[in-house]
CSV table of C-alpha atoms and ligand atoms in Angstrom, one decimal:
chain,number,residue,atom,x,y,z
A,1,UNK,CA,8.5,-28.4,-1.2
A,2,UNK,CA,8.2,-26.8,-4.5
A,3,UNK,CA,9.8,-23.4,-4.9
A,4,UNK,CA,9.8,-21.0,-7.8
A,5,UNK,CA,11.8,-17.9,-8.3
A,6,UNK,CA,10.0,-16.5,-11.4
A,7,UNK,CA,7.9,-13.4,-11.4
A,8,UNK,CA,4.1,-14.1,-11.2
A,9,UNK,CA,3.5,-11.5,-13.8
A,10,UNK,CA,6.3,-11.6,-16.4
A,11,UNK,CA,8.1,-14.8,-15.6
A,12,UNK,CA,11.5,-13.0,-15.2
A,13,UNK,CA,13.9,-14.6,-12.8
A,14,UNK,CA,13.7,-13.1,-9.3
A,15,UNK,CA,17.2,-12.4,-8.1
A,16,UNK,CA,16.5,-9.5,-5.7
A,17,UNK,CA,15.2,-9.8,-2.1
A,18,UNK,CA,13.0,-7.0,-0.8
A,19,UNK,CA,12.8,-8.3,2.8
A,20,UNK,CA,13.4,-11.6,4.6
A,21,UNK,CA,11.2,-11.9,7.7
A,22,UNK,CA,12.4,-15.4,8.6
A,23,UNK,CA,9.8,-18.1,8.9
A,24,UNK,CA,6.2,-17.9,10.2
A,25,UNK,CA,3.1,-20.0,10.3
A,26,UNK,CA,0.2,-18.9,8.1
A,27,UNK,CA,-1.3,-15.9,9.9
A,28,UNK,CA,-4.8,-17.4,10.1
A,29,UNK,CA,-3.7,-20.7,11.7
A,30,UNK,CA,-4.8,-19.9,15.2
A,31,UNK,CA,-3.9,-22.6,17.8
A,32,UNK,CA,-6.5,-24.2,20.0
A,33,UNK,CA,-5.7,-25.3,23.6
A,34,UNK,CA,-5.6,-28.9,22.5
A,35,UNK,CA,-3.1,-28.0,19.7
A,36,UNK,CA,-0.6,-26.4,22.1
A,37,UNK,CA,1.1,-29.9,22.5
A,38,UNK,CA,1.4,-30.2,18.7
A,39,UNK,CA,4.0,-28.8,16.3
A,40,UNK,CA,3.2,-25.9,13.9
A,41,UNK,CA,4.1,-25.6,10.2
A,42,UNK,CA,6.4,-22.6,9.5
A,43,UNK,CA,6.9,-21.3,5.9
A,44,UNK,CA,9.6,-18.9,4.8
A,45,UNK,CA,8.3,-15.3,4.7
A,46,UNK,CA,10.5,-13.8,2.1
A,47,UNK,CA,9.5,-11.1,-0.4
A,48,UNK,CA,11.2,-10.8,-3.7
A,49,UNK,CA,11.3,-8.0,-6.4
A,50,UNK,CA,11.1,-8.5,-10.1
A,51,UNK,CA,13.6,-6.0,-11.6
A,52,UNK,CA,11.9,-6.3,-15.0
A,53,UNK,CA,8.3,-5.3,-14.1
A,54,UNK,CA,8.9,-4.2,-10.4
A,55,UNK,CA,6.2,-6.5,-9.0
A,56,UNK,CA,7.1,-7.1,-5.3
A,57,UNK,CA,5.8,-10.5,-4.4
A,58,UNK,CA,6.1,-13.2,-1.7
A,59,UNK,CA,8.1,-16.2,-2.6
A,60,UNK,CA,5.8,-18.9,-4.1
A,61,UNK,CA,5.8,-22.3,-2.4
A,62,UNK,CA,2.4,-23.6,-1.6
A,63,UNK,CA,-1.1,-24.0,-2.9
A,64,UNK,CA,-3.3,-21.2,-1.8
A,65,UNK,CA,-5.5,-23.4,0.3
A,66,UNK,CA,-2.8,-23.5,2.9
A,67,UNK,CA,-3.2,-19.8,3.4
A,68,UNK,CA,-6.9,-19.6,2.8
A,69,UNK,CA,-9.2,-20.3,5.7
A,70,UNK,CA,-12.9,-19.9,5.8
A,71,UNK,CA,-13.0,-20.4,9.6
A,72,UNK,CA,-11.5,-17.0,10.7
A,73,UNK,CA,-12.8,-14.8,8.0
A,74,UNK,CA,-12.6,-11.1,8.6
A,75,UNK,CA,-16.1,-9.6,8.6
A,76,UNK,CA,-15.7,-6.1,7.1
A,77,UNK,CA,-18.9,-4.9,8.8
A,78,UNK,CA,-17.3,-5.1,12.2
A,79,UNK,CA,-15.2,-1.9,11.6
A,80,UNK,CA,-17.1,1.4,11.8
A,81,UNK,CA,-14.4,3.4,10.0
A,82,UNK,CA,-14.4,0.8,7.2
A,83,UNK,CA,-18.2,1.0,6.7
A,84,UNK,CA,-17.9,4.8,6.5
A,85,UNK,CA,-15.3,4.4,3.8
A,86,UNK,CA,-17.5,1.9,1.9
A,87,UNK,CA,-20.5,4.2,2.0
A,88,UNK,CA,-18.5,7.2,0.8
A,89,UNK,CA,-17.0,5.1,-2.0
A,90,UNK,CA,-20.4,4.0,-3.2
A,91,UNK,CA,-21.8,7.6,-3.2
A,92,UNK,CA,-18.7,9.0,-5.0
A,93,UNK,CA,-18.8,6.3,-7.7
A,94,UNK,CA,-22.6,6.5,-8.3
A,95,UNK,CA,-22.2,10.2,-8.9
A,96,UNK,CA,-19.0,10.2,-11.0
A,97,UNK,CA,-20.2,7.3,-13.3
A,98,UNK,CA,-23.9,8.1,-13.3
A,99,UNK,CA,-25.1,4.8,-11.9
A,100,UNK,CA,-28.8,4.3,-12.2
A,101,UNK,CA,-31.5,1.7,-11.6
A,102,UNK,CA,-30.5,0.2,-15.0
A,103,UNK,CA,-26.8,-0.1,-14.2
A,104,UNK,CA,-25.0,-3.2,-12.9
A,105,UNK,CA,-22.6,-2.8,-10.0
A,106,UNK,CA,-20.3,-5.7,-9.1
A,107,UNK,CA,-18.0,-6.1,-6.2
A,108,UNK,CA,-15.2,-8.7,-6.2
A,109,UNK,CA,-14.3,-9.9,-2.7
A,110,UNK,CA,-17.7,-8.5,-1.5
A,111,UNK,CA,-17.2,-10.0,2.0
A,112,UNK,CA,-20.3,-9.8,4.1
A,113,UNK,CA,-22.0,-7.2,1.9
A,114,UNK,CA,-20.5,-4.3,3.9
A,115,UNK,CA,-20.3,-2.2,0.7
A,116,UNK,CA,-23.0,-3.6,-1.6
A,117,UNK,CA,-25.6,-2.8,1.1
A,118,UNK,CA,-25.1,0.9,0.2
A,119,UNK,CA,-25.5,0.1,-3.5
A,120,UNK,CA,-28.8,-1.5,-2.6
A,121,UNK,CA,-29.9,1.6,-0.8
A,122,UNK,CA,-29.4,3.6,-4.1
A,123,UNK,CA,-31.5,1.0,-5.9
A,124,UNK,CA,-28.6,0.2,-8.3
A,125,UNK,CA,-28.8,-3.5,-9.3
A,126,UNK,CA,-25.7,-5.3,-7.9
A,127,UNK,CA,-24.1,-8.6,-7.1
A,128,UNK,CA,-21.1,-9.8,-5.2
A,129,UNK,CA,-18.3,-12.4,-5.7
A,130,UNK,CA,-16.9,-13.8,-2.5
A,131,UNK,CA,-15.2,-17.2,-2.1
A,132,UNK,CA,-15.3,-17.3,1.7
A,133,UNK,CA,-18.4,-19.3,2.7
A,134,UNK,CA,-19.2,-17.7,6.1
A,135,UNK,CA,-19.1,-14.1,4.7
A,136,UNK,CA,-21.0,-15.1,1.6
A,137,UNK,CA,-23.8,-16.4,3.8
A,138,UNK,CA,-23.8,-13.1,5.8
A,139,UNK,CA,-24.0,-11.2,2.5
A,140,UNK,CA,-27.0,-13.3,1.2
A,141,UNK,CA,-28.8,-12.6,4.5
A,142,UNK,CA,-28.7,-8.9,3.5
A,143,UNK,CA,-30.5,-9.9,0.3
A,144,UNK,CA,-27.4,-9.5,-1.9
A,145,UNK,CA,-26.9,-12.0,-4.8
A,146,UNK,CA,-23.5,-13.6,-4.1
A,147,UNK,CA,-21.4,-15.9,-6.2
A,148,UNK,CA,-19.2,-18.0,-4.0
A,149,UNK,CA,-16.1,-18.4,-6.2
A,150,UNK,CA,-12.7,-17.0,-6.9
A,151,UNK,CA,-12.6,-14.4,-9.6
A,152,UNK,CA,-10.6,-14.8,-12.8
A,153,UNK,CA,-11.1,-15.3,-16.6
A,154,UNK,CA,-13.2,-18.4,-16.2
A,155,UNK,CA,-15.8,-16.9,-13.8
A,156,UNK,CA,-15.8,-13.6,-15.8
A,157,UNK,CA,-16.7,-15.4,-19.0
A,158,UNK,CA,-19.5,-17.3,-17.4
A,159,UNK,CA,-21.0,-14.2,-15.9
A,160,UNK,CA,-20.7,-12.3,-19.2
A,161,UNK,CA,-22.4,-15.1,-21.0
A,162,UNK,CA,-25.2,-15.0,-18.4
A,163,UNK,CA,-25.8,-11.3,-19.2
A,164,UNK,CA,-24.2,-10.0,-16.1
A,165,UNK,CA,-21.6,-7.6,-17.5
A,166,UNK,CA,-20.8,-4.7,-15.3
A,167,UNK,CA,-20.9,-0.9,-15.5
A,168,UNK,CA,-18.8,-0.6,-12.3
A,169,UNK,CA,-16.7,-3.2,-10.6
A,170,UNK,CA,-15.2,-2.5,-7.2
A,171,UNK,CA,-12.1,-4.6,-6.4
A,172,UNK,CA,-11.0,-3.1,-3.2
A,173,UNK,CA,-8.3,-4.7,-1.0
A,174,UNK,CA,-8.2,-7.9,-3.0
A,175,UNK,CA,-5.6,-7.3,-5.8
A,176,UNK,CA,-2.7,-7.9,-3.3
A,177,UNK,CA,-4.3,-11.1,-2.1
A,178,UNK,CA,-4.5,-12.8,-5.5
A,179,UNK,CA,-1.8,-15.4,-6.4
A,180,UNK,CA,-2.4,-15.3,-10.2
A,181,UNK,CA,-2.5,-11.6,-10.8
A,182,UNK,CA,-2.6,-12.0,-14.6
A,183,UNK,CA,-5.7,-14.2,-14.6
A,184,UNK,CA,-7.4,-12.0,-12.1
A,185,UNK,CA,-6.9,-8.8,-14.0
A,186,UNK,CA,-7.8,-10.3,-17.3
A,187,UNK,CA,-11.2,-11.2,-15.8
A,188,UNK,CA,-12.1,-7.5,-15.5
A,189,UNK,CA,-11.5,-6.8,-19.2
A,190,UNK,CA,-14.0,-9.7,-19.9
A,191,UNK,CA,-16.7,-8.7,-17.4
A,192,UNK,CA,-16.7,-4.9,-18.0
A,193,UNK,CA,-19.3,-3.4,-20.5
A,194,UNK,CA,-17.7,-1.3,-23.2
A,195,UNK,CA,-18.1,1.8,-21.1
A,196,UNK,CA,-17.5,0.0,-17.8
A,197,UNK,CA,-15.0,1.0,-15.1
A,198,UNK,CA,-13.2,-1.0,-12.5
A,199,UNK,CA,-11.5,0.4,-9.4
A,200,UNK,CA,-8.8,-1.2,-7.4
A,201,UNK,CA,-7.8,-0.1,-4.0
A,202,UNK,CA,-4.6,-1.5,-2.5
A,203,UNK,CA,-2.0,-0.4,0.0
A,204,UNK,CA,0.6,1.7,-1.8
A,205,UNK,CA,4.1,0.2,-1.7
A,206,UNK,CA,5.7,3.6,-1.6
A,207,UNK,CA,4.0,4.2,1.8
A,208,UNK,CA,4.9,0.7,3.0
A,209,UNK,CA,8.5,1.5,2.3
A,210,UNK,CA,8.6,5.1,3.5
A,211,UNK,CA,6.8,4.2,6.8
A,212,UNK,CA,8.4,0.8,7.1
A,213,UNK,CA,5.1,-1.0,7.4
A,214,UNK,CA,6.7,-4.5,7.3
A,215,UNK,CA,3.9,-6.0,9.4
A,216,UNK,CA,1.6,-5.7,6.4
A,217,UNK,CA,3.6,-8.5,4.9
A,218,UNK,CA,2.3,-12.0,5.4
A,219,UNK,CA,1.9,-15.2,3.2
A,220,UNK,CA,-1.7,-14.5,2.2
A,221,UNK,CA,-0.7,-11.1,0.9
A,222,UNK,CA,1.0,-12.1,-2.4
A,223,UNK,CA,1.8,-8.7,-4.0
A,224,UNK,CA,3.0,-5.3,-2.7
A,225,UNK,CA,2.0,-2.8,-5.4
A,226,UNK,CA,3.3,0.3,-7.0
A,227,UNK,CA,1.4,2.1,-9.7
A,228,UNK,CA,4.4,1.4,-12.0
A,229,UNK,CA,3.7,-2.4,-11.6
A,230,UNK,CA,-0.1,-2.2,-11.6
A,231,UNK,CA,-0.1,0.0,-14.8
A,232,UNK,CA,2.1,-2.5,-16.6
A,233,UNK,CA,0.3,-5.6,-15.5
A,234,UNK,CA,-3.2,-4.1,-16.2
A,235,UNK,CA,-2.0,-3.1,-19.7
A,236,UNK,CA,-0.8,-6.6,-20.4
A,237,UNK,CA,-4.2,-7.9,-19.5
A,238,UNK,CA,-6.5,-5.8,-21.6
A,239,UNK,CA,-7.1,-2.9,-19.2
A,240,UNK,CA,-6.2,0.8,-19.5
A,241,UNK,CA,-5.5,2.7,-16.3
A,242,UNK,CA,-7.0,6.2,-16.7
A,243,UNK,CA,-7.0,7.7,-13.2
A,244,UNK,CA,-5.5,7.3,-9.8
A,245,UNK,CA,-6.1,8.8,-6.3
A,246,UNK,CA,-4.3,8.5,-3.0
A,247,UNK,CA,-6.6,7.6,-0.1
A,248,UNK,CA,-6.0,7.2,3.6
A,249,UNK,CA,-7.1,3.6,4.2
A,250,UNK,CA,-4.7,0.9,5.4
A,251,UNK,CA,-1.8,3.3,6.1
A,252,UNK,CA,-2.0,4.9,2.6
A,253,UNK,CA,-3.6,3.3,-0.4
A,254,UNK,CA,-4.1,3.9,-4.1
A,255,UNK,CA,-7.5,3.8,-5.8
A,256,UNK,CA,-6.8,3.0,-9.5
A,257,UNK,CA,-9.4,3.4,-12.2
A,258,UNK,CA,-9.2,1.2,-15.2
A,259,UNK,CA,-11.3,0.7,-18.4
A,260,UNK,CA,-11.2,-1.7,-21.3
A,261,UNK,CA,-8.1,-1.0,-23.4
A,262,UNK,CA,-10.1,-1.7,-26.6
A,263,UNK,CA,-12.7,0.9,-25.8
A,264,UNK,CA,-11.2,3.7,-23.6
A,265,UNK,CA,-14.4,5.9,-23.2
A,266,UNK,CA,-12.7,8.0,-20.4
A,267,UNK,CA,-9.8,10.4,-21.0
A,268,UNK,CA,-6.5,9.8,-19.4
A,269,UNK,CA,-6.0,11.9,-16.2
A,270,UNK,CA,-2.7,13.7,-15.5
A,271,UNK,CA,-2.9,12.0,-12.1
A,272,UNK,CA,-1.5,8.9,-13.6
A,273,UNK,CA,1.6,10.4,-15.2
A,274,UNK,CA,2.3,12.5,-12.1
A,275,UNK,CA,2.2,9.6,-9.7
A,276,UNK,CA,4.2,7.4,-12.0
A,277,UNK,CA,6.8,10.2,-12.1
A,278,UNK,CA,6.8,10.5,-8.2
A,279,UNK,CA,7.4,6.7,-8.0
A,280,UNK,CA,10.3,6.9,-10.4
A,281,UNK,CA,11.7,9.9,-8.5
A,282,UNK,CA,11.5,7.9,-5.3
A,283,UNK,CA,13.6,5.2,-7.0
A,284,UNK,CA,10.9,2.6,-7.4
A,285,UNK,CA,12.4,1.6,-10.8
A,286,UNK,CA,15.8,0.9,-9.3
A,287,UNK,CA,17.2,-2.1,-7.4
A,288,UNK,CA,18.7,0.2,-4.7
A,289,UNK,CA,15.3,1.3,-3.5
A,290,UNK,CA,14.2,-2.2,-2.6
A,291,UNK,CA,17.6,-3.4,-1.3
A,292,UNK,CA,17.6,-0.8,1.5
A,293,UNK,CA,14.3,-1.9,3.2
A,294,UNK,CA,15.7,-4.8,5.3
A,295,UNK,CA,17.9,-2.5,7.4
A,296,UNK,CA,14.9,-0.3,8.3
A,297,UNK,CA,13.0,-3.4,9.4
A,298,UNK,CA,15.8,-4.4,11.7
A,299,UNK,CA,15.8,-0.9,13.2
A,300,UNK,CA,12.1,-1.1,14.1
A,301,UNK,CA,12.5,-4.6,15.6
A,302,UNK,CA,15.4,-3.5,17.7
A,303,UNK,CA,13.6,-0.4,19.0
A,304,UNK,CA,10.5,-2.4,19.9
A,305,UNK,CA,12.5,-5.0,21.7
A,306,UNK,CA,14.4,-2.4,23.7
A,307,UNK,CA,11.1,-0.8,24.7
A,308,UNK,CA,9.5,-4.0,25.8
A,309,UNK,CA,12.5,-5.2,27.7
A,310,UNK,CA,12.7,-1.8,29.4
A,311,UNK,CA,9.1,-2.0,30.3
A,312,UNK,CA,9.7,-5.5,31.8
A,313,UNK,CA,12.6,-4.2,33.9
A,314,UNK,CA,10.4,-1.4,35.2
A,315,UNK,CA,7.8,-3.8,36.3
A,316,UNK,CA,5.2,-2.6,33.8
A,317,UNK,CA,2.6,-5.0,32.4
A,318,UNK,CA,2.0,-5.0,28.7
A,319,UNK,CA,-1.0,-6.3,26.8
A,320,UNK,CA,-1.8,-6.1,23.1
A,321,UNK,CA,-4.9,-5.4,21.0
A,322,UNK,CA,-5.8,-7.0,17.6
A,323,UNK,CA,-5.1,-10.7,17.0
A,324,UNK,CA,-4.8,-10.4,13.2
A,325,UNK,CA,-2.1,-10.6,10.5
A,326,UNK,CA,-0.2,-7.5,11.4
A,327,UNK,CA,0.3,-8.7,15.0
A,328,UNK,CA,1.3,-12.1,13.9
A,329,UNK,CA,4.0,-10.9,11.5
A,330,UNK,CA,5.3,-8.4,14.1
A,331,UNK,CA,5.4,-11.0,17.0
A,332,UNK,CA,7.0,-13.7,14.9
A,333,UNK,CA,9.6,-11.6,13.3
A,334,UNK,CA,10.6,-9.9,16.5
A,335,UNK,CA,10.5,-13.2,18.4
A,336,UNK,CA,8.2,-11.8,21.1
A,337,UNK,CA,6.5,-14.3,23.5
A,338,UNK,CA,4.2,-14.0,26.4
A,339,UNK,CA,7.0,-13.0,28.9
A,340,UNK,CA,7.0,-9.6,27.2
A,341,UNK,CA,3.3,-9.2,26.1
A,342,UNK,CA,0.9,-11.1,28.4
A,343,UNK,CA,-2.0,-11.5,26.0
A,344,UNK,CA,-3.8,-10.0,23.1
A,345,UNK,CA,-7.4,-9.2,23.0
A,346,UNK,CA,-9.7,-9.3,20.0
A,347,UNK,CA,-13.4,-8.6,19.3
A,348,UNK,CA,-13.8,-11.7,17.1
A,349,UNK,CA,-15.4,-14.5,19.2
A,350,UNK,CA,-14.0,-17.2,16.9
A,351,UNK,CA,-10.4,-16.2,18.0
A,352,UNK,CA,-11.1,-15.8,21.7
A,353,UNK,CA,-9.7,-18.7,23.8
A,354,UNK,CA,-7.2,-19.6,21.1
A,355,UNK,CA,-3.5,-18.7,20.7
A,356,UNK,CA,-1.7,-16.6,18.1
A,357,UNK,CA,0.2,-18.8,15.5
A,358,UNK,CA,3.9,-19.0,16.3
A,359,UNK,CA,4.1,-16.7,19.3
A,360,UNK,CA,1.2,-18.6,21.0
A,361,UNK,CA,0.1,-15.5,22.8
A,362,UNK,CA,-3.3,-16.2,24.4
A,363,UNK,CA,-6.3,-14.4,22.7
A,364,UNK,CA,-8.7,-12.8,25.2
A,365,UNK,CA,-12.0,-10.9,25.1
A,366,UNK,CA,-11.5,-7.1,25.2
A,367,UNK,CA,-12.9,-6.9,28.7
A,368,UNK,CA,-9.8,-8.7,29.9
A,369,UNK,CA,-8.2,-5.3,29.8
A,370,UNK,CA,-10.6,-3.9,32.4
A,371,UNK,CA,-10.0,-6.9,34.6
A,372,UNK,CA,-6.2,-6.9,34.5
A,373,UNK,CA,-5.5,-3.2,34.1
A,374,UNK,CA,-2.3,-3.4,32.1
A,375,UNK,CA,0.1,-0.4,32.2
A,376,UNK,CA,0.7,-0.4,28.4
A,377,UNK,CA,-1.5,-1.6,25.5
A,378,UNK,CA,0.3,-2.2,22.3
A,379,UNK,CA,-2.2,-1.6,19.4
A,380,UNK,CA,-1.1,-3.9,16.5
A,381,UNK,CA,-3.4,-2.3,13.8
A,382,UNK,CA,-1.7,1.1,13.9
A,383,UNK,CA,-3.8,2.2,10.9
A,384,UNK,CA,-6.9,2.3,13.1
A,385,UNK,CA,-5.2,3.3,16.3
A,386,UNK,CA,-7.6,6.2,16.9
A,387,UNK,CA,-10.6,4.0,16.6
A,388,UNK,CA,-9.2,1.4,19.0
A,389,UNK,CA,-8.0,4.1,21.5
A,390,UNK,CA,-11.5,5.6,21.5
A,391,UNK,CA,-13.0,2.2,22.3
A,392,UNK,CA,-10.6,1.6,25.1
A,393,UNK,CA,-10.5,5.2,26.5
A,394,UNK,CA,-11.4,3.9,29.9
A,395,UNK,CA,-7.8,2.7,30.4
A,396,UNK,CA,-7.1,6.3,31.4
A,397,UNK,CA,-8.7,5.5,34.7
A,398,UNK,CA,-5.6,3.7,35.8
A,399,UNK,CA,-3.1,5.9,33.8
A,400,UNK,CA,-2.3,3.2,31.2
A,401,UNK,CA,-0.8,4.3,27.9
A,402,UNK,CA,-1.3,3.1,24.3
A,403,UNK,CA,1.7,2.1,22.2
A,404,UNK,CA,2.3,1.6,18.5
A,405,UNK,CA,5.5,0.1,17.1
A,406,UNK,CA,5.3,1.3,13.5
A,407,UNK,CA,6.8,3.4,12.0
A,408,UNK,CA,8.6,3.6,15.3
A,409,UNK,CA,7.8,2.8,18.9
A,410,UNK,CA,5.6,5.6,20.3
A,411,UNK,CA,3.5,6.0,23.4
A,412,UNK,CA,0.3,8.0,23.6
A,413,UNK,CA,-2.2,8.7,26.3
A,414,UNK,CA,-6.0,7.9,26.0
B,501,ZN,ZN1,8.1,-9.3,-13.5
């Protein structure tokens, strides 16, 4: 297997480990009943830090196809809180940047059109770019023009030559999932009109570290981003970061605003220098900051294991909710199997009846909870715990409790 230890942005040798989570199968490689008799392929799940540009990145060792599956695509429209976020984003951007019926709004990673449908409502012309076939089809069914490709320099040039330059590009929750971050960012400086703006939303590395959100680490998630790193990488690829906001999504994200470096129609906000300074004050430009993370991760694992083993000793039954990447990283790193958590339920029909990769926890429909009445329900997606708890509020009928494991093990009542 090919390995490389050079930074994806600057090529500097990567000598510092941020966290080593052992080995895990790709988080979307759900196991069918027939495959239970077969072996699974595990890859190292190790995250390194570049001490030149501070890009935190998974170790490189495979083609992206291994980690990219169209079969289990996440449909953004299934989350109500996510839809509300998208609608609010569109309204805010339309007002701030005066988007009209003669503007062009583009979304990269447009998924099933969960966001562009609100752009359509405002009658602002738009199109999406989405490489996953199943979600691209769903997007077209909403009447949204959708280009089924990966974004980068090449696609940006073709779109620009076709007269499809953008006034506003939304690239939300995609920057961290891109293997070639230079090619991806350079694409925006090509596709933006002279006065165009691109916004990137991504989970903030400072929050990942301070709240020990190690379960947001998985192979498909190539980069863990600070403003320090994004500002530098954007600048190297023809973009100028002119504003930044902290937002609540995914456990604490940044929304970064960038424009073409050769145009710069918008003034530089103080928000940028203030956040860069806060990151430096936190130590994000020092090796020590990153080197300390592994110990915090072990502490969380040990606390969760003690809790689950104690529950077992007390005769309590435990189920889990949310068969997605967070749960997979958590289960595989902690070494939890079905003796401690009996099953996990998930809304997605494509996952039901299958098994979690590695841990092989059976995936059930949500109504399994009503049938089996578990004493404890561990919610893997802690970032939407209130939404999940509201959906499952009936578990109070048999005095069950909800549990989250991050930033520390914590029970709460419905
Ligand atoms: Zn670097």
